[in-house]
Amino acid sequence: MRVNEIHISEKIREWKLAGKCVHSNCFLRFTEEEKMWEAYDSPQSVLIVKMDHGVRRLFFYTIDFSDLKQLADRNLSASCEYILEVVAKDKTLYRDELEDMGFCVLANMSRLSTKDISPLFGDDACFAGLYDDSIVETAHMGDVRPLKQKLWEVFDTRISHLPNEDELKMSVQKGEFCLCRGGDSEIVAFLQSAVEPKSFYINQVYNGAEKKCIHSLMHKRLSDYYNNGGKYAYAWVDEKNEASLGFHKKYGMQADGLWTCVYVKQKVAAYPGLYIDEKMYMLCSGKKVLLVDAVFNEDAFQRLEEIRPEEVLIILTHEHIDHIYGVNEWRRKYPCKVLCSAKCAGGIADTKKNLARYKEVLLGDCVKSEDLAVDYVCTADITFENTYEFTWEGHMLELRETPGHSAGSICVMLDKSILFTGDSLLKDDPVITRLPGGSRKDYEDLTLPYLESLDPHVQVYPGHGGPARLEACMT
């Protein structure tokens, strides 16, 4: 339904008059043009959905997170991705509650700031001699389209709130962009900043050239601000972006304790298989589909009948029959390519290594003799050794060999926030290493150190059972 500002304000007022503690991430104000928001409400919660250049952003008010979870489960589409931000001094504020709702951390943005930039303009300034103001120019209207193209190529709009072309035109007209050009007049570096009488906000920074370019842009804009009496400057920087953190700290900016934590509710659908709660995961983007492992599931087949995909990429977490028995059927129905480790590729073509010949032992009484052939094999199209990184429909995927459960086991990291572990990590069960191709030593020497190096708040989607935070799976 549609609710307006008055409806939401009255509900919040009633809660507060009743002495209720109201939790919210809604830091945006309703504007005259946006009085009507698409929203869902219950007696204890309001959930607001706002489209922002293709990104579905969520805002909430609630007095009971369990009620908010039910409201979200009833109304949010499982086939869509949602972004939610929390601005707070405690970067873990609402984290447990949001992760219980299926959200995971996409980025933690730390605010870096300085109350006085005047030390930057002394003789001993850190960037003295690193800049050349003559190579800096203010962007003009002819730069709008190349700037837009570069912004949307380099930055993640889910985190960066990128402008559309009309908004970018307004920003250029205000003089917010300065840039450097290469020999062919191509934009090789730019800085977007918003200047107010008492603050200098560094928004987007890009440098595809020598360091002198970005230092020149920064010096030019800061000196103009400083010469007009300005002192305070700040920027939001991803805590994992060490290069950007180092760059801003050179200009006297330090973390001031405020965070913007960006959460994502991925459009990852989980489909159980026929036997021992083996899981297949699906992501869809238009006519393209990505599967992690391949099993039989009628709901999954029906979903793809609706999509009629032009391309299906199957990533296999390892070679065992309970995770690959759907490959040939998926190939028969749709144009598929199979990606896995080189050792897995060898394993899926061998009935001893893929355990098809031991199916009754592996799957127990739940498998009938006619369900799976003892000579079941399949093939891979793309293989790799050690690691493999690529982008799929705007999502970053990092595949890494994690031997131990089997020789061909891998983990699949999606957007640095979701980890598909196959049987290399389960929440409530120890990892089995006694099967053919397994190795306790490889698991302890190679796989465990990798898992321990990851952010403990990464969401794990295992090969059996339900999702959980990494730290819950490692205990």
GROMACS .gro file of C-alpha atoms in nm:
model
  475
    1MET     CA    1   0.000   0.000   0.000
    2ARG     CA    2   0.098   0.365  -0.014
    3VAL     CA    3   0.132   0.569   0.303
    4ASN     CA    4   0.232   0.928   0.344
    5GLU     CA    5   0.442   1.120   0.590
    6ILE     CA    6   0.144   1.202   0.811
    7HIS     CA    7   0.049   0.836   0.852
    8ILE     CA    8   0.403   0.737   0.946
    9SER     CA    9   0.450   1.035   1.179
   10GLU     CA   10   0.126   0.963   1.363
   11LYS     CA   11   0.219   0.599   1.413
   12ILE     CA   12   0.561   0.693   1.554
   13ARG     CA   13   0.399   0.954   1.780
   14GLU     CA   14   0.157   0.694   1.918
   15TRP     CA   15   0.440   0.455   1.995
   16LYS     CA   16   0.640   0.721   2.176
   17LEU     CA   17   0.339   0.840   2.378
   18ALA     CA   18   0.293   0.479   2.485
   19GLY     CA   19   0.652   0.474   2.610
   20LYS     CA   20   0.778   0.243   2.338
   21CYS     CA   21   1.139   0.246   2.217
   22VAL     CA   22   1.133   0.317   1.843
   23HIS     CA   23   1.416   0.172   1.635
   24SER     CA   24   1.482   0.319   1.292
   25ASN     CA   25   1.735   0.370   1.016
   26CYS     CA   26   1.528   0.638   0.843
   27PHE     CA   27   1.764   0.933   0.828
   28LEU     CA   28   1.617   1.078   0.506
   29ARG     CA   29   1.353   1.344   0.514
   30PHE     CA   30   1.037   1.328   0.308
   31THR     CA   31   1.049   1.589   0.034
   32GLU     CA   32   0.754   1.757  -0.132
   33GLU     CA   33   0.802   1.538  -0.440
   34GLU     CA   34   0.828   1.217  -0.235
   35LYS     CA   35   0.547   1.243   0.015
   36MET     CA   36   0.412   0.912  -0.107
   37TRP     CA   37   0.633   0.614  -0.038
   38GLU     CA   38   0.567   0.249  -0.107
   39ALA     CA   39   0.537   0.113   0.243
   40TYR     CA   40   0.409  -0.183   0.440
   41ASP     CA   41   0.296  -0.152   0.798
   42SER     CA   42   0.175  -0.354   1.090
   43PRO     CA   43   0.075  -0.247   1.442
   44GLN     CA   44   0.441  -0.262   1.546
   45SER     CA   45   0.643  -0.177   1.234
   46VAL     CA   46   0.667   0.030   0.917
   47LEU     CA   47   0.882  -0.086   0.626
   48ILE     CA   48   0.946   0.163   0.347
   49VAL     CA   49   1.077   0.072   0.001
   50LYS     CA   50   1.227   0.345  -0.215
   51MET     CA   51   1.369   0.291  -0.564
   52ASP     CA   52   1.697   0.476  -0.609
   53HIS     CA   53   1.819   0.442  -0.968
   54GLY     CA   54   1.748   0.071  -0.979
   55VAL     CA   55   1.847   0.003  -0.618
   56ARG     CA   56   1.572  -0.092  -0.373
   57ARG     CA   57   1.653   0.089  -0.049
   58LEU     CA   58   1.479   0.000   0.274
   59PHE     CA   59   1.390   0.221   0.568
   60PHE     CA   60   1.214   0.104   0.879
   61TYR     CA   61   1.054   0.206   1.205
   62THR     CA   62   0.979  -0.068   1.454
   63ILE     CA   63   0.919  -0.140   1.822
   64ASP     CA   64   0.968  -0.514   1.772
   65PHE     CA   65   1.225  -0.662   1.532
   66SER     CA   66   1.053  -1.000   1.525
   67ASP     CA   67   0.744  -0.823   1.393
   68LEU     CA   68   0.957  -0.633   1.141
   69LYS     CA   69   1.102  -0.964   1.021
   70GLN     CA   70   0.753  -1.105   0.966
   71LEU     CA   71   0.651  -0.789   0.782
   72ALA     CA   72   0.955  -0.817   0.555
   73ASP     CA   73   0.903  -1.189   0.494
   74ARG     CA   74   0.542  -1.125   0.388
   75ASN     CA   75   0.612  -0.835   0.156
   76LEU     CA   76   0.965  -0.835   0.019
   77SER     CA   77   1.024  -1.030  -0.301
   78ALA     CA   78   1.266  -1.322  -0.281
   79SER     CA   79   1.374  -1.245  -0.638
   80CYS     CA   80   1.487  -0.889  -0.558
   81GLU     CA   81   1.789  -0.742  -0.385
   82TYR     CA   82   1.740  -0.485  -0.108
   83ILE     CA   83   1.985  -0.240   0.048
   84LEU     CA   84   1.954  -0.102   0.399
   85GLU     CA   85   2.183   0.149   0.571
   86VAL     CA   86   2.236   0.221   0.940
   87VAL     CA   87   2.419   0.538   1.047
   88ALA     CA   88   2.546   0.518   1.405
   89LYS     CA   89   2.849   0.548   1.630
   90ASP     CA   90   2.818   0.176   1.703
   91LYS     CA   91   2.876  -0.011   1.379
   92THR     CA   92   2.710  -0.321   1.523
   93LEU     CA   93   2.382  -0.139   1.598
   94TYR     CA   94   2.093  -0.362   1.481
   95ARG     CA   95   2.341  -0.607   1.322
   96ASP     CA   96   2.212  -0.918   1.498
   97GLU     CA   97   1.851  -0.824   1.426
   98LEU     CA   98   1.920  -0.752   1.059
   99GLU     CA   99   2.121  -1.069   1.008
  100ASP     CA  100   1.831  -1.262   1.160
  101MET     CA  101   1.619  -1.105   0.885
  102GLY     CA  102   1.856  -1.237   0.619
  103PHE     CA  103   2.068  -0.925   0.568
  104CYS     CA  104   2.446  -0.934   0.561
  105VAL     CA  105   2.709  -0.661   0.570
  106LEU     CA  106   2.799  -0.524   0.229
  107ALA     CA  107   3.027  -0.245   0.352
  108ASN     CA  108   3.119  -0.059   0.667
  109MET     CA  109   3.184   0.304   0.578
  110SER     CA  110   3.388   0.499   0.830
  111ARG     CA  111   3.359   0.877   0.842
  112LEU     CA  112   3.700   1.040   0.829
  113SER     CA  113   3.715   1.406   0.921
  114THR     CA  114   3.935   1.691   1.028
  115LYS     CA  115   3.823   2.002   1.213
  116ASP     CA  116   4.101   2.216   1.075
  117ILE     CA  117   4.269   2.183   0.738
  118SER     CA  118   4.502   2.479   0.789
  119PRO     CA  119   4.809   2.258   0.863
  120LEU     CA  120   4.781   2.132   0.506
  121PHE     CA  121   4.890   2.468   0.373
  122GLY     CA  122   5.211   2.516   0.567
  123ASP     CA  123   5.555   2.482   0.413
  124ASP     CA  124   5.590   2.132   0.556
  125ALA     CA  125   5.253   2.009   0.424
  126CYS     CA  126   5.256   1.638   0.342
  127PHE     CA  127   5.166   1.692  -0.022
  128ALA     CA  128   5.389   1.990  -0.089
  129GLY     CA  129   5.542   1.937  -0.430
  130LEU     CA  130   5.300   1.659  -0.519
  131TYR     CA  131   5.050   1.880  -0.697
  132ASP     CA  132   5.020   2.095  -1.005
  133ASP     CA  133   4.711   2.316  -1.008
  134SER     CA  134   4.761   2.388  -1.378
  135ILE     CA  135   4.645   2.038  -1.476
  136VAL     CA  136   4.313   2.076  -1.289
  137GLU     CA  137   3.999   2.196  -1.463
  138THR     CA  138   3.636   2.226  -1.365
  139ALA     CA  139   3.406   1.981  -1.541
  140HIS     CA  140   3.167   2.124  -1.802
  141MET     CA  141   2.842   1.995  -1.948
  142GLY     CA  142   3.024   1.806  -2.222
  143ASP     CA  143   3.181   1.591  -1.950
  144VAL     CA  144   2.850   1.467  -1.808
  145ARG     CA  145   2.820   1.148  -2.010
  146PRO     CA  146   3.183   1.032  -1.976
  147LEU     CA  147   3.167   1.111  -1.603
  148LYS     CA  148   2.847   0.911  -1.568
  149GLN     CA  149   2.996   0.618  -1.755
  150LYS     CA  150   3.307   0.621  -1.536
  151LEU     CA  151   3.109   0.657  -1.212
  152TRP     CA  152   2.887   0.362  -1.292
  153GLU     CA  153   3.184   0.152  -1.406
  154VAL     CA  154   3.400   0.215  -1.099
  155PHE     CA  155   3.164   0.253  -0.804
  156ASP     CA  156   2.903   0.023  -0.654
  157THR     CA  157   2.576   0.217  -0.673
  158ARG     CA  158   2.439   0.015  -0.382
  159ILE     CA  159   2.697   0.182  -0.159
  160SER     CA  160   2.770   0.510  -0.336
  161HIS     CA  161   2.425   0.652  -0.425
  162LEU     CA  162   2.534   0.736  -0.778
  163PRO     CA  163   2.352   1.014  -0.966
  164ASN     CA  164   2.150   0.974  -1.282
  165GLU     CA  165   2.228   1.197  -1.579
  166ASP     CA  166   1.999   1.484  -1.474
  167GLU     CA  167   2.138   1.486  -1.121
  168LEU     CA  168   2.490   1.474  -1.260
  169LYS     CA  169   2.416   1.775  -1.481
  170MET     CA  170   2.306   1.971  -1.174
  171SER     CA  171   2.622   1.867  -0.990
  172VAL     CA  172   2.841   1.978  -1.280
  173GLN     CA  173   2.653   2.307  -1.304
  174LYS     CA  174   2.727   2.366  -0.935
  175GLY     CA  175   3.097   2.312  -1.001
  176GLU     CA  176   3.119   2.003  -0.780
  177PHE     CA  177   3.341   1.809  -1.022
  178CYS     CA  178   3.700   1.889  -1.107
  179LEU     CA  179   3.912   1.664  -1.324
  180CYS     CA  180   4.236   1.591  -1.506
  181ARG     CA  181   4.263   1.478  -1.866
  182GLY     CA  182   4.502   1.252  -2.050
  183GLY     CA  183   4.676   1.326  -2.377
  184ASP     CA  184   4.365   1.236  -2.579
  185SER     CA  185   4.143   1.459  -2.358
  186GLU     CA  186   4.002   1.149  -2.187
  187ILE     CA  187   3.912   1.199  -1.820
  188VAL     CA  188   4.179   1.015  -1.620
  189ALA     CA  189   4.098   1.145  -1.271
  190PHE     CA  190   3.817   1.332  -1.103
  191LEU     CA  191   3.702   1.453  -0.765
  192GLN     CA  192   3.345   1.529  -0.666
  193SER     CA  193   3.304   1.744  -0.359
  194ALA     CA  194   3.023   1.946  -0.204
  195VAL     CA  195   3.130   2.272  -0.042
  196GLU     CA  196   2.925   2.457   0.217
  197PRO     CA  197   3.032   2.753   0.431
  198LYS     CA  198   3.136   2.529   0.719
  199SER     CA  199   3.210   2.191   0.559
  200PHE     CA  200   3.387   2.031   0.267
  201TYR     CA  201   3.247   1.689   0.174
  202ILE     CA  202   3.462   1.463  -0.043
  203ASN     CA  203   3.219   1.239  -0.230
  204GLN     CA  204   3.362   1.044  -0.525
  205VAL     CA  205   3.735   1.016  -0.589
  206TYR     CA  206   3.878   0.839  -0.892
  207ASN     CA  207   4.234   0.827  -1.020
  208GLY     CA  208   4.340   0.631  -1.326
  209ALA     CA  209   4.665   0.820  -1.373
  210GLU     CA  210   4.977   0.918  -1.175
  211LYS     CA  211   4.939   1.024  -0.811
  212LYS     CA  212   5.007   1.386  -0.902
  213CYS     CA  213   4.663   1.406  -1.065
  214ILE     CA  214   4.458   1.316  -0.761
  215HIS     CA  215   4.675   1.524  -0.527
  216SER     CA  216   4.638   1.820  -0.761
  217LEU     CA  217   4.260   1.783  -0.761
  218MET     CA  218   4.249   1.758  -0.383
  219HIS     CA  219   4.484   2.051  -0.330
  220LYS     CA  220   4.295   2.275  -0.570
  221ARG     CA  221   3.954   2.215  -0.414
  222LEU     CA  222   4.076   2.229  -0.055
  223SER     CA  223   4.278   2.545  -0.110
  224ASP     CA  224   3.978   2.721  -0.267
  225TYR     CA  225   3.770   2.618   0.035
  226TYR     CA  226   4.044   2.719   0.282
  227ASN     CA  227   4.096   3.061   0.119
  228ASN     CA  228   3.725   3.127   0.174
  229GLY     CA  229   3.758   3.057   0.546
  230GLY     CA  230   3.672   2.686   0.549
  231LYS     CA  231   3.825   2.444   0.800
  232TYR     CA  232   3.616   2.128   0.840
  233ALA     CA  233   3.643   1.846   0.584
  234TYR     CA  234   3.512   1.491   0.581
  235ALA     CA  235   3.461   1.181   0.368
  236TRP     CA  236   3.304   0.836   0.398
  237VAL     CA  237   3.550   0.554   0.326
  238ASP     CA  238   3.507   0.177   0.319
  239GLU     CA  239   3.703   0.036   0.612
  240LYS     CA  240   3.848  -0.231   0.381
  241ASN     CA  241   3.976   0.019   0.123
  242GLU     CA  242   4.325   0.069   0.259
  243ALA     CA  243   4.439   0.283  -0.034
  244SER     CA  244   4.153   0.529   0.014
  245LEU     CA  245   4.198   0.533   0.391
  246GLY     CA  246   4.566   0.613   0.346
  247PHE     CA  247   4.493   0.884   0.090
  248HIS     CA  248   4.244   1.069   0.310
  249LYS     CA  249   4.463   1.038   0.618
  250LYS     CA  250   4.739   1.219   0.432
  251TYR     CA  251   4.506   1.517   0.438
  252GLY     CA  252   4.465   1.505   0.814
  253MET     CA  253   4.139   1.313   0.821
  254GLN     CA  254   4.094   1.051   1.091
  255ALA     CA  255   3.808   0.819   1.185
  256ASP     CA  256   3.575   1.018   1.408
  257GLY     CA  257   3.364   0.727   1.529
  258LEU     CA  258   3.063   0.758   1.299
  259TRP     CA  259   2.971   0.470   1.069
  260THR     CA  260   2.740   0.404   0.780
  261CYS     CA  261   2.687   0.029   0.770
  262VAL     CA  262   2.543  -0.093   0.441
  263TYR     CA  263   2.350  -0.419   0.449
  264VAL     CA  264   2.225  -0.625   0.158
  265LYS     CA  265   1.946  -0.879   0.140
  266GLN     CA  266   2.063  -1.079  -0.158
  267LYS     CA  267   1.832  -1.229  -0.411
  268VAL     CA  268   1.977  -1.572  -0.338
  269ALA     CA  269   1.717  -1.846  -0.345
  270ALA     CA  270   1.792  -2.178  -0.174
  271TYR     CA  271   1.649  -2.501  -0.312
  272PRO     CA  272   1.681  -2.832  -0.123
  273GLY     CA  273   1.752  -3.149  -0.316
  274LEU     CA  274   1.595  -3.492  -0.287
  275TYR     CA  275   1.813  -3.668  -0.033
  276ILE     CA  276   2.009  -3.532   0.266
  277ASP     CA  277   1.910  -3.164   0.266
  278GLU     CA  278   2.170  -3.088   0.000
  279LYS     CA  279   2.129  -2.729  -0.119
  280MET     CA  280   2.138  -2.558  -0.456
  281TYR     CA  281   2.150  -2.179  -0.464
  282MET     CA  282   2.017  -1.960  -0.744
  283LEU     CA  283   2.073  -1.599  -0.849
  284CYS     CA  284   1.881  -1.452  -1.141
  285SER     CA  285   1.948  -1.145  -1.353
  286GLY     CA  286   1.713  -1.103  -1.645
  287LYS     CA  287   1.764  -1.400  -1.874
  288LYS     CA  288   2.083  -1.510  -1.699
  289VAL     CA  289   2.097  -1.752  -1.408
  290LEU     CA  290   2.375  -1.857  -1.175
  291LEU     CA  291   2.352  -2.183  -0.980
  292VAL     CA  292   2.578  -2.299  -0.701
  293ASP     CA  293   2.565  -2.680  -0.724
  294ALA     CA  294   2.300  -2.864  -0.922
  295VAL     CA  295   2.020  -3.078  -0.776
  296PHE     CA  296   1.662  -3.172  -0.863
  297ASN     CA  297   1.398  -2.934  -0.731
  298GLU     CA  298   1.060  -2.879  -0.896
  299ASP     CA  299   1.027  -2.524  -0.766
  300ALA     CA  300   1.363  -2.437  -0.922
  301PHE     CA  301   1.265  -2.593  -1.253
  302GLN     CA  302   0.935  -2.401  -1.246
  303ARG     CA  303   1.119  -2.077  -1.170
  304LEU     CA  304   1.340  -2.124  -1.474
  305GLU     CA  305   1.046  -2.215  -1.692
  306GLU     CA  306   0.913  -1.868  -1.609
  307ILE     CA  307   1.249  -1.703  -1.682
  308ARG     CA  308   1.340  -1.912  -1.988
  309PRO     CA  309   1.709  -1.834  -1.940
  310GLU     CA  310   1.943  -1.771  -2.228
  311GLU     CA  311   2.246  -1.859  -2.017
  312VAL     CA  312   2.294  -2.068  -1.702
  313LEU     CA  313   2.626  -2.082  -1.518
  314ILE     CA  314   2.663  -2.371  -1.274
  315ILE     CA  315   2.941  -2.344  -1.014
  316LEU     CA  316   3.016  -2.673  -0.842
  317THR     CA  317   3.148  -2.655  -0.487
  318HIS     CA  318   3.287  -3.011  -0.513
  319GLU     CA  319   3.259  -3.336  -0.700
  320HIS     CA  320   3.030  -3.548  -0.479
  321ILE     CA  321   2.716  -3.698  -0.629
  322ASP     CA  322   2.472  -3.525  -0.391
  323HIS     CA  323   2.586  -3.185  -0.529
  324ILE     CA  324   2.617  -3.270  -0.900
  325TYR     CA  325   2.336  -3.512  -0.982
  326GLY     CA  326   2.131  -3.236  -1.145
  327VAL     CA  327   2.400  -3.119  -1.388
  328ASN     CA  328   2.301  -3.334  -1.685
  329GLU     CA  329   1.930  -3.255  -1.646
  330TRP     CA  330   2.000  -2.883  -1.626
  331ARG     CA  331   2.214  -2.915  -1.938
  332ARG     CA  332   1.933  -3.099  -2.116
  333LYS     CA  333   1.682  -2.827  -2.037
  334TYR     CA  334   1.890  -2.508  -2.070
  335PRO     CA  335   2.212  -2.370  -2.223
  336CYS     CA  336   2.453  -2.433  -1.936
  337LYS     CA  337   2.820  -2.398  -1.862
  338VAL     CA  338   2.980  -2.570  -1.564
  339LEU     CA  339   3.260  -2.403  -1.369
  340CYS     CA  340   3.464  -2.582  -1.103
  341SER     CA  341   3.817  -2.651  -0.987
  342ALA     CA  342   4.038  -2.863  -1.210
  343LYS     CA  343   4.043  -3.138  -0.948
  344CYS     CA  344   3.665  -3.127  -0.924
  345ALA     CA  345   3.642  -3.155  -1.302
  346GLY     CA  346   3.842  -3.476  -1.282
  347GLY     CA  347   3.627  -3.600  -0.997
  348ILE     CA  348   3.285  -3.547  -1.155
  349ALA     CA  349   3.394  -3.764  -1.449
  350ASP     CA  350   3.496  -4.054  -1.223
  351THR     CA  351   3.230  -4.263  -1.044
  352LYS     CA  352   3.472  -4.351  -0.765
  353LYS     CA  353   3.570  -3.991  -0.696
  354ASN     CA  354   3.218  -3.852  -0.732
  355LEU     CA  355   3.090  -4.137  -0.509
  356ALA     CA  356   2.813  -4.242  -0.750
  357ARG     CA  357   2.917  -4.606  -0.712
  358TYR     CA  358   2.884  -4.564  -0.332
  359LYS     CA  359   2.551  -4.382  -0.344
  360GLU     CA  360   2.374  -4.615  -0.097
  361VAL     CA  361   2.652  -4.566   0.156
  362LEU     CA  362   2.660  -4.190   0.109
  363LEU     CA  363   2.288  -4.123   0.092
  364GLY     CA  364   2.154  -4.414   0.295
  365ASP     CA  365   1.797  -4.540   0.279
  366CYS     CA  366   1.670  -4.215   0.125
  367VAL     CA  367   1.802  -4.307  -0.221
  368LYS     CA  368   1.628  -4.558  -0.442
  369SER     CA  369   1.828  -4.769  -0.682
  370GLU     CA  370   1.658  -4.614  -0.985
  371ASP     CA  371   1.705  -4.253  -0.868
  372LEU     CA  372   2.076  -4.225  -0.941
  373ALA     CA  373   2.282  -4.433  -1.177
  374VAL     CA  374   2.592  -4.591  -1.029
  375ASP     CA  375   2.776  -4.481  -1.343
  376TYR     CA  376   2.664  -4.114  -1.319
  377VAL     CA  377   2.925  -3.870  -1.452
  378CYS     CA  378   2.920  -3.517  -1.591
  379THR     CA  379   3.168  -3.269  -1.736
  380ALA     CA  380   3.297  -2.917  -1.678
  381ASP     CA  381   3.341  -2.635  -1.929
  382ILE     CA  382   3.560  -2.397  -1.727
  383THR     CA  383   3.821  -2.502  -1.472
  384PHE     CA  384   4.077  -2.326  -1.256
  385GLU     CA  385   4.351  -2.393  -1.003
  386ASN     CA  386   4.399  -2.214  -0.671
  387THR     CA  387   4.176  -1.907  -0.724
  388TYR     CA  388   3.946  -1.764  -0.988
  389GLU     CA  389   3.781  -1.420  -0.985
  390PHE     CA  390   3.522  -1.277  -1.223
  391THR     CA  391   3.220  -1.050  -1.242
  392TRP     CA  392   2.875  -1.186  -1.314
  393GLU     CA  393   2.598  -0.935  -1.383
  394GLY     CA  394   2.761  -0.675  -1.160
  395HIS     CA  395   2.837  -0.923  -0.880
  396MET     CA  396   3.195  -0.997  -0.783
  397LEU     CA  397   3.271  -1.369  -0.742
  398GLU     CA  398   3.588  -1.505  -0.585
  399LEU     CA  399   3.641  -1.882  -0.606
  400ARG     CA  400   3.908  -2.048  -0.398
  401GLU     CA  401   4.019  -2.408  -0.360
  402THR     CA  402   3.941  -2.535  -0.008
  403PRO     CA  403   4.054  -2.901  -0.003
  404GLY     CA  404   3.984  -3.133   0.284
  405HIS     CA  405   3.632  -3.263   0.245
  406SER     CA  406   3.732  -3.359  -0.107
  407ALA     CA  407   4.025  -3.289  -0.337
  408GLY     CA  408   3.816  -3.062  -0.561
  409SER     CA  409   3.633  -2.859  -0.296
  410ILE     CA  410   3.602  -2.481  -0.330
  411CYS     CA  411   3.434  -2.191  -0.155
  412VAL     CA  412   3.257  -1.919  -0.351
  413MET     CA  413   3.256  -1.562  -0.217
  414LEU     CA  414   2.980  -1.338  -0.353
  415ASP     CA  415   3.027  -0.960  -0.326
  416LYS     CA  416   3.255  -1.009  -0.023
  417SER     CA  417   2.948  -1.072   0.191
  418ILE     CA  418   2.815  -1.422   0.116
  419LEU     CA  419   3.021  -1.740   0.120
  420PHE     CA  420   2.895  -2.058  -0.045
  421THR     CA  421   3.094  -2.331   0.129
  422GLY     CA  422   2.959  -2.657  -0.010
  423ASP     CA  423   3.069  -2.921   0.243
  424SER     CA  424   3.385  -2.731   0.342
  425LEU     CA  425   3.195  -2.568   0.630
  426LEU     CA  426   2.862  -2.654   0.789
  427LYS     CA  427   2.693  -2.487   1.083
  428ASP     CA  428   2.608  -2.777   1.310
  429ASP     CA  429   2.820  -3.064   1.180
  430PRO     CA  430   3.195  -3.125   1.160
  431VAL     CA  431   3.353  -3.133   0.817
  432ILE     CA  432   3.394  -3.491   0.694
  433THR     CA  433   3.742  -3.564   0.560
  434ARG     CA  434   3.741  -3.945   0.559
  435LEU     CA  435   3.577  -3.993   0.217
  436PRO     CA  436   3.787  -4.076  -0.091
  437GLY     CA  437   3.992  -3.769  -0.182
  438GLY     CA  438   3.947  -3.615   0.163
  439SER     CA  439   4.235  -3.497   0.377
  440ARG     CA  440   4.228  -3.374   0.735
  441LYS     CA  441   4.579  -3.232   0.690
  442ASP     CA  442   4.479  -3.029   0.381
  443TYR     CA  443   4.174  -2.900   0.562
  444GLU     CA  444   4.372  -2.787   0.866
  445ASP     CA  445   4.671  -2.652   0.671
  446LEU     CA  446   4.494  -2.485   0.379
  447THR     CA  447   4.121  -2.441   0.428
  448LEU     CA  448   4.092  -2.347   0.794
  449PRO     CA  449   4.347  -2.060   0.770
  450TYR     CA  450   4.150  -1.918   0.476
  451LEU     CA  451   3.819  -1.936   0.661
  452GLU     CA  452   3.974  -1.784   0.973
  453SER     CA  453   4.106  -1.492   0.767
  454LEU     CA  454   3.757  -1.383   0.659
  455ASP     CA  455   3.526  -1.129   0.817
  456PRO     CA  456   3.338  -1.324   1.088
  457HIS     CA  457   3.014  -1.154   0.984
  458VAL     CA  458   3.019  -1.301   0.633
  459GLN     CA  459   2.699  -1.496   0.573
  460VAL     CA  460   2.764  -1.864   0.506
  461TYR     CA  461   2.538  -2.059   0.269
  462PRO     CA  462   2.644  -2.421   0.322
  463GLY     CA  463   2.591  -2.732   0.112
  464HIS     CA  464   2.353  -2.875   0.374
  465GLY     CA  465   2.135  -2.695   0.627
  466GLY     CA  466   2.056  -2.326   0.657
  467PRO     CA  467   2.262  -2.006   0.637
  468ALA     CA  468   2.449  -1.861   0.934
  469ARG     CA  469   2.720  -1.613   1.012
  470LEU     CA  470   3.074  -1.740   0.964
  471GLU     CA  471   3.158  -1.694   1.330
  472ALA     CA  472   2.864  -1.920   1.425
  473CYS     CA  473   2.990  -2.190   1.191
  474MET     CA  474   3.348  -2.173   1.319
  475THR     CA  475   3.268  -2.223   1.688
   0.00000   0.00000   0.00000
